[in-house]
mmCIF file of C-alpha atoms in Angstrom:
data_model
loop_
_atom_site.group_PDB
_atom_site.id
_atom_site.type_symbol
_atom_site.label_atom_id
_atom_site.label_comp_id
_atom_site.label_asym_id
_atom_site.label_seq_id
_atom_site.Cartn_x
_atom_site.Cartn_y
_atom_site.Cartn_z
ATOM 1 C CA GLY A 822 20.625 28.088 4.596
ATOM 2 C CA ASN A 823 18.733 25.519 2.598
ATOM 3 C CA SER A 824 15.297 24.036 4.049
ATOM 4 C CA VAL A 825 12.451 22.279 3.216
ATOM 5 C CA THR A 826 8.981 22.496 5.374
ATOM 6 C CA GLN A 827 6.690 19.481 4.800
ATOM 7 C CA MET A 828 2.648 19.553 6.294
ATOM 8 C CA GLU A 829 1.915 17.518 9.297
ATOM 9 C CA GLY A 830 0.021 14.333 9.309
ATOM 10 C CA PRO A 831 -0.596 11.815 9.689
ATOM 11 C CA VAL A 832 -3.160 12.088 6.081
ATOM 12 C CA THR A 833 -5.852 9.887 6.522
ATOM 13 C CA LEU A 834 -8.346 9.373 3.225
ATOM 14 C CA SER A 835 -10.524 7.277 2.135
ATOM 15 C CA GLU A 836 -10.036 5.107 -1.457
ATOM 16 C CA GLU A 837 -10.240 7.686 -4.360
ATOM 17 C CA ALA A 838 -10.150 10.315 -2.551
ATOM 18 C CA PHE A 839 -7.771 13.274 -4.200
ATOM 19 C CA LEU A 840 -4.568 13.865 -1.844
ATOM 20 C CA THR A 841 -2.440 16.533 -1.262
ATOM 21 C CA ILE A 842 0.510 17.102 0.302
ATOM 22 C CA ASN A 843 2.174 20.408 1.308
ATOM 23 C CA CYS A 844 5.894 21.178 0.701
ATOM 24 C CA THR A 845 7.589 24.318 0.498
ATOM 25 C CA TYR A 846 11.390 24.937 0.636
ATOM 26 C CA THR A 847 14.267 27.710 1.181
ATOM 27 C CA ALA A 848 17.150 27.921 -1.321
ATOM 28 C CA THR A 849 19.949 29.838 -2.630
ATOM 29 C CA GLY A 850 19.752 29.663 -6.146
ATOM 30 C CA TYR A 851 18.188 27.015 -8.189
ATOM 31 C CA PRO A 852 17.655 23.218 -6.367
ATOM 32 C CA SER A 853 16.587 20.059 -7.621
ATOM 33 C CA LEU A 854 13.477 18.709 -5.916
ATOM 34 C CA PHE A 855 12.077 15.068 -5.463
ATOM 35 C CA TRP A 856 9.283 13.413 -3.849
ATOM 36 C CA TYR A 857 10.095 10.163 -2.358
ATOM 37 C CA VAL A 858 8.051 7.347 -0.942
ATOM 38 C CA GLN A 859 8.959 4.460 1.925
ATOM 39 C CA TYR A 860 6.626 1.729 2.140
ATOM 40 C CA PRO A 861 6.579 0.069 6.041
ATOM 41 C CA GLY A 862 10.077 -1.444 6.579
ATOM 42 C CA GLU A 863 11.440 -0.263 3.347
ATOM 43 C CA GLY A 864 14.283 1.999 2.145
ATOM 44 C CA LEU A 865 12.837 5.092 0.296
ATOM 45 C CA GLN A 866 11.970 4.931 -3.351
ATOM 46 C CA LEU A 867 12.422 8.253 -5.395
ATOM 47 C CA LEU A 868 8.513 8.859 -6.423
ATOM 48 C CA LEU A 869 9.010 12.252 -9.230
ATOM 49 C CA LYS A 870 11.258 14.837 -9.513
ATOM 50 C CA ALA A 871 11.832 18.215 -10.921
ATOM 51 C CA THR A 872 15.184 19.649 -11.911
ATOM 52 C CA LYS A 873 13.552 23.684 -12.745
ATOM 53 C CA ALA A 874 11.301 26.121 -12.383
ATOM 54 C CA ASP A 875 7.709 24.690 -13.802
ATOM 55 C CA ASP A 876 9.169 21.613 -14.591
ATOM 56 C CA LYS A 877 6.019 18.933 -13.392
ATOM 57 C CA GLY A 878 7.157 15.463 -12.321
ATOM 58 C CA SER A 879 4.725 12.749 -12.133
ATOM 59 C CA ASN A 880 4.293 9.114 -11.826
ATOM 60 C CA LYS A 881 2.210 6.641 -10.909
ATOM 61 C CA GLY A 882 -0.630 8.806 -10.836
ATOM 62 C CA PHE A 883 0.762 11.424 -8.706
ATOM 63 C CA GLU A 884 2.322 14.453 -9.503
ATOM 64 C CA ALA A 885 4.206 17.909 -8.664
ATOM 65 C CA THR A 886 5.358 21.002 -9.902
ATOM 66 C CA TYR A 887 8.269 23.050 -8.990
ATOM 67 C CA ARG A 888 6.599 26.829 -8.880
ATOM 68 C CA LYS A 889 9.082 29.063 -7.854
ATOM 69 C CA GLU A 890 6.971 32.215 -7.431
ATOM 70 C CA THR A 891 5.712 30.623 -3.957
ATOM 71 C CA THR A 892 9.276 28.384 -3.249
ATOM 72 C CA SER A 893 6.471 25.453 -3.625
ATOM 73 C CA PHE A 894 6.344 21.251 -4.303
ATOM 74 C CA HIS A 895 3.349 19.831 -3.758
ATOM 75 C CA LEU A 896 2.429 16.451 -3.959
ATOM 76 C CA GLU A 897 -1.144 15.768 -6.062
ATOM 77 C CA LYS A 898 -2.924 12.301 -6.926
ATOM 78 C CA GLY A 899 -6.487 12.629 -8.009
ATOM 79 C CA SER A 900 -7.514 8.691 -6.457
ATOM 80 C CA VAL A 901 -5.498 7.242 -4.168
ATOM 81 C CA GLN A 902 -5.653 3.827 -3.669
ATOM 82 C CA VAL A 903 -5.129 1.831 -0.633
ATOM 83 C CA SER A 904 -1.612 0.690 -1.302
ATOM 84 C CA ASP A 905 -0.654 4.035 -1.837
ATOM 85 C CA SER A 906 -0.546 3.727 2.345
ATOM 86 C CA ALA A 907 2.951 4.915 2.978
ATOM 87 C CA VAL A 908 5.581 7.836 4.430
ATOM 88 C CA TYR A 909 6.084 10.366 1.822
ATOM 89 C CA PHE A 910 9.431 13.152 1.831
ATOM 90 C CA CYS A 911 10.010 15.862 -0.063
ATOM 91 C CA ALA A 912 13.551 17.224 -0.488
ATOM 92 C CA LEU A 913 15.404 19.629 -2.198
ATOM 93 C CA SER A 914 19.661 18.439 -3.865
ATOM 94 C CA ASP A 915 21.897 21.315 -2.628
ATOM 95 C CA PRO A 916 22.661 23.611 -5.151
ATOM 96 C CA SER A 917 26.193 24.618 -4.633
ATOM 97 C CA GLY A 918 27.070 21.280 -5.714
ATOM 98 C CA THR A 919 27.561 18.721 -3.356
ATOM 99 C CA TYR A 920 24.983 16.970 -4.242
ATOM 100 C CA LYS A 921 23.556 17.086 -0.195
ATOM 101 C CA TYR A 922 19.470 16.645 0.250
ATOM 102 C CA ILE A 923 17.376 18.453 2.803
ATOM 103 C CA PHE A 924 14.741 16.634 3.543
ATOM 104 C CA GLY A 925 11.763 17.426 5.019
ATOM 105 C CA THR A 926 10.161 15.473 8.122
ATOM 106 C CA GLY A 927 7.840 12.944 6.155
ATOM 107 C CA THR A 928 3.757 12.824 5.880
ATOM 108 C CA ARG A 929 2.301 9.457 6.702
ATOM 109 C CA LEU A 930 -0.568 8.827 4.785
ATOM 110 C CA LYS A 931 -3.111 6.014 5.245
ATOM 111 C CA VAL A 932 -5.293 5.473 3.217
ATOM 112 C CA LEU A 933 -8.673 3.378 4.206
ATOM 113 C CA ALA A 934 -10.789 0.539 2.339
ATOM 114 C CA ASP B 50 16.920 -0.987 -8.289
ATOM 115 C CA ALA B 51 20.027 0.011 -7.672
ATOM 116 C CA GLY B 52 22.841 -2.377 -5.982
ATOM 117 C CA ILE B 53 22.617 -1.128 -2.814
ATOM 118 C CA THR B 54 23.346 -3.351 0.364
ATOM 119 C CA GLN B 55 23.122 -2.581 3.701
ATOM 120 C CA SER B 56 24.804 -4.902 6.747
ATOM 121 C CA PRO B 57 23.635 -5.734 9.243
ATOM 122 C CA ARG B 58 19.827 -5.076 8.749
ATOM 123 C CA HIS B 59 19.374 -5.391 12.713
ATOM 124 C CA LYS B 60 21.951 -4.791 15.509
ATOM 125 C CA VAL B 61 21.150 -4.431 18.729
ATOM 126 C CA THR B 62 24.103 -3.266 20.620
ATOM 127 C CA GLU B 63 25.339 -1.594 24.514
ATOM 128 C CA THR B 64 26.104 1.782 24.902
ATOM 129 C CA GLY B 65 29.932 2.159 25.165
ATOM 130 C CA THR B 66 30.509 -0.087 22.721
ATOM 131 C CA PRO B 67 31.705 0.258 18.971
ATOM 132 C CA VAL B 68 29.764 -0.266 15.809
ATOM 133 C CA THR B 69 30.303 -0.036 12.305
ATOM 134 C CA LEU B 70 27.677 -0.259 9.915
ATOM 135 C CA ARG B 71 28.772 -1.151 6.074
ATOM 136 C CA CYS B 72 27.096 0.413 3.085
ATOM 137 C CA HIS B 73 27.975 -1.443 -0.431
ATOM 138 C CA GLN B 74 27.159 -0.860 -3.741
ATOM 139 C CA THR B 75 27.649 -1.970 -6.901
ATOM 140 C CA GLU B 76 26.719 1.072 -9.236
ATOM 141 C CA ASN B 77 30.448 2.741 -9.036
ATOM 142 C CA HIS B 78 28.567 5.998 -8.354
ATOM 143 C CA ARG B 79 31.235 8.478 -6.928
ATOM 144 C CA TYR B 80 28.856 10.065 -4.173
ATOM 145 C CA MET B 81 27.827 8.001 -0.967
ATOM 146 C CA TYR B 82 26.029 9.313 1.635
ATOM 147 C CA TRP B 83 24.779 8.092 5.302
ATOM 148 C CA TYR B 84 21.521 9.046 7.051
ATOM 149 C CA ARG B 85 19.687 8.311 10.234
ATOM 150 C CA GLN B 86 16.023 8.970 10.631
ATOM 151 C CA ASP B 87 14.180 9.509 13.620
ATOM 152 C CA PRO B 88 10.147 10.421 13.836
ATOM 153 C CA GLY B 89 9.868 14.192 13.713
ATOM 154 C CA HIS B 90 13.225 14.438 11.877
ATOM 155 C CA GLY B 91 13.056 12.859 8.542
ATOM 156 C CA LEU B 92 16.356 12.140 7.120
ATOM 157 C CA ARG B 93 19.134 13.768 8.176
ATOM 158 C CA LEU B 94 22.897 14.055 6.672
ATOM 159 C CA ILE B 95 25.716 12.233 8.938
ATOM 160 C CA HIS B 96 28.422 12.179 6.676
ATOM 161 C CA TYR B 97 28.608 11.864 2.804
ATOM 162 C CA SER B 98 31.740 11.051 0.146
ATOM 163 C CA TYR B 99 32.823 12.657 -2.754
ATOM 164 C CA GLY B 100 35.636 9.794 -3.894
ATOM 165 C CA VAL B 101 37.639 7.219 -2.756
ATOM 166 C CA LYS B 102 39.380 8.625 0.547
ATOM 167 C CA ASP B 103 37.122 12.415 0.308
ATOM 168 C CA THR B 104 34.348 12.212 2.982
ATOM 169 C CA ASP B 105 32.815 15.328 4.431
ATOM 170 C CA LYS B 106 30.548 16.132 7.781
ATOM 171 C CA GLY B 107 26.833 16.140 7.103
ATOM 172 C CA GLU B 108 24.542 18.173 10.088
ATOM 173 C CA VAL B 109 24.672 15.495 12.745
ATOM 174 C CA SER B 110 27.951 14.705 12.462
ATOM 175 C CA ASP B 111 29.256 14.521 16.331
ATOM 176 C CA GLY B 112 29.572 11.164 17.503
ATOM 177 C CA TYR B 113 30.235 9.410 13.730
ATOM 178 C CA SER B 114 32.852 8.411 11.503
ATOM 179 C CA VAL B 115 33.239 7.344 8.207
ATOM 180 C CA SER B 116 35.605 5.936 5.985
ATOM 181 C CA ARG B 117 35.794 4.989 2.144
ATOM 182 C CA SER B 118 38.832 3.221 0.913
ATOM 183 C CA LYS B 119 36.961 1.520 -2.102
ATOM 184 C CA THR B 120 34.726 2.996 -4.840
ATOM 185 C CA GLU B 121 32.130 0.546 -3.444
ATOM 186 C CA ASP B 122 32.078 0.795 -0.019
ATOM 187 C CA PHE B 123 30.930 3.047 2.845
ATOM 188 C CA LEU B 124 31.785 2.379 6.454
ATOM 189 C CA LEU B 125 30.040 4.674 9.177
ATOM 190 C CA THR B 126 31.407 3.953 13.196
ATOM 191 C CA LEU B 127 30.356 4.517 15.734
ATOM 192 C CA GLU B 128 33.109 4.439 18.212
ATOM 193 C CA SER B 129 31.129 4.445 21.160
ATOM 194 C CA ALA B 130 27.823 3.993 21.149
ATOM 195 C CA THR B 131 25.162 5.933 23.411
ATOM 196 C CA SER B 132 21.116 5.593 23.131
ATOM 197 C CA SER B 133 20.959 8.725 21.431
ATOM 198 C CA GLN B 134 22.161 6.943 18.465
ATOM 199 C CA THR B 135 19.446 4.491 18.401
ATOM 200 C CA SER B 136 18.138 4.546 15.176
ATOM 201 C CA VAL B 137 17.640 2.875 11.519
ATOM 202 C CA TYR B 138 20.631 4.289 9.368
ATOM 203 C CA PHE B 139 20.519 4.941 5.376
ATOM 204 C CA CYS B 140 22.843 4.768 3.160
ATOM 205 C CA ALA B 141 22.420 6.570 -0.641
ATOM 206 C CA ILE B 142 24.266 6.608 -3.046
ATOM 207 C CA SER B 143 24.406 9.339 -6.769
ATOM 208 C CA GLU B 144 26.320 10.012 -9.689
ATOM 209 C CA PHE B 145 27.374 13.227 -11.816
ATOM 210 C CA SER B 146 23.396 13.959 -13.186
ATOM 211 C CA ASP B 147 21.595 16.616 -13.964
ATOM 212 C CA SER B 148 18.732 15.527 -11.452
ATOM 213 C CA HIS B 149 21.343 14.714 -8.737
ATOM 214 C CA GLU B 150 18.897 11.641 -7.715
ATOM 215 C CA GLN B 151 20.017 9.587 -4.657
ATOM 216 C CA PHE B 152 19.237 6.042 -4.549
ATOM 217 C CA PHE B 153 18.497 4.217 -1.692
ATOM 218 C CA GLY B 154 19.461 1.331 0.528
ATOM 219 C CA PRO B 155 17.302 -0.952 2.870
ATOM 220 C CA GLY B 156 18.194 0.506 6.333
ATOM 221 C CA THR B 157 20.100 -0.577 9.460
ATOM 222 C CA ARG B 158 17.833 -0.838 12.195
ATOM 223 C CA LEU B 159 20.160 0.059 15.398
ATOM 224 C CA THR B 160 19.066 -0.054 19.045
ATOM 225 C CA VAL B 161 21.722 0.980 21.512
ATOM 226 C CA LEU B 162 20.715 -0.079 25.141
#
């Protein structure tokens, strides 16, 4: 079946450090891939997405590339800020057409000033 | 932001009582979803709807039922709440698109004592 594996947190970084959060997936077919962010006490917001192999999603300095050969969609940011502290979720959409998502378990990021 | 509201936002109830959570959207999206969020599990799909009166089970549907009598409303019912259903519940919506993007509501925190 479809699944998403995300690196365990929490991840603690100093401001301006480089961020990588790993995400790998298994799926039959060709899912779309997503990163969502959840700030404390809020719902999930779409951070970026990619719909096919080699697509790069980007937003607010975050980037992720859809790598079919390694079944990965790692999230990166060159210089994190305190305001990036949140929980990040990797997700795929069911390629069978039901639009259902499979989520990773989430990675908590804490950025220290 | 997508027009999605959830009610109530917080609820405390006792074991064995029925509980209904409401999701309301103003986007006229076809698909609606209920998830629960628990530490270490990310978000897990409870039920989803692909149209009025058309619903199907997700991966953690036991103990939950849903109804969708209008495009804009998707109700989640716990017929007899148990302590294991203490969680944060999120509603999401989506529409036909290449990316299958989902938009999330603000969540309902439910505590079953």
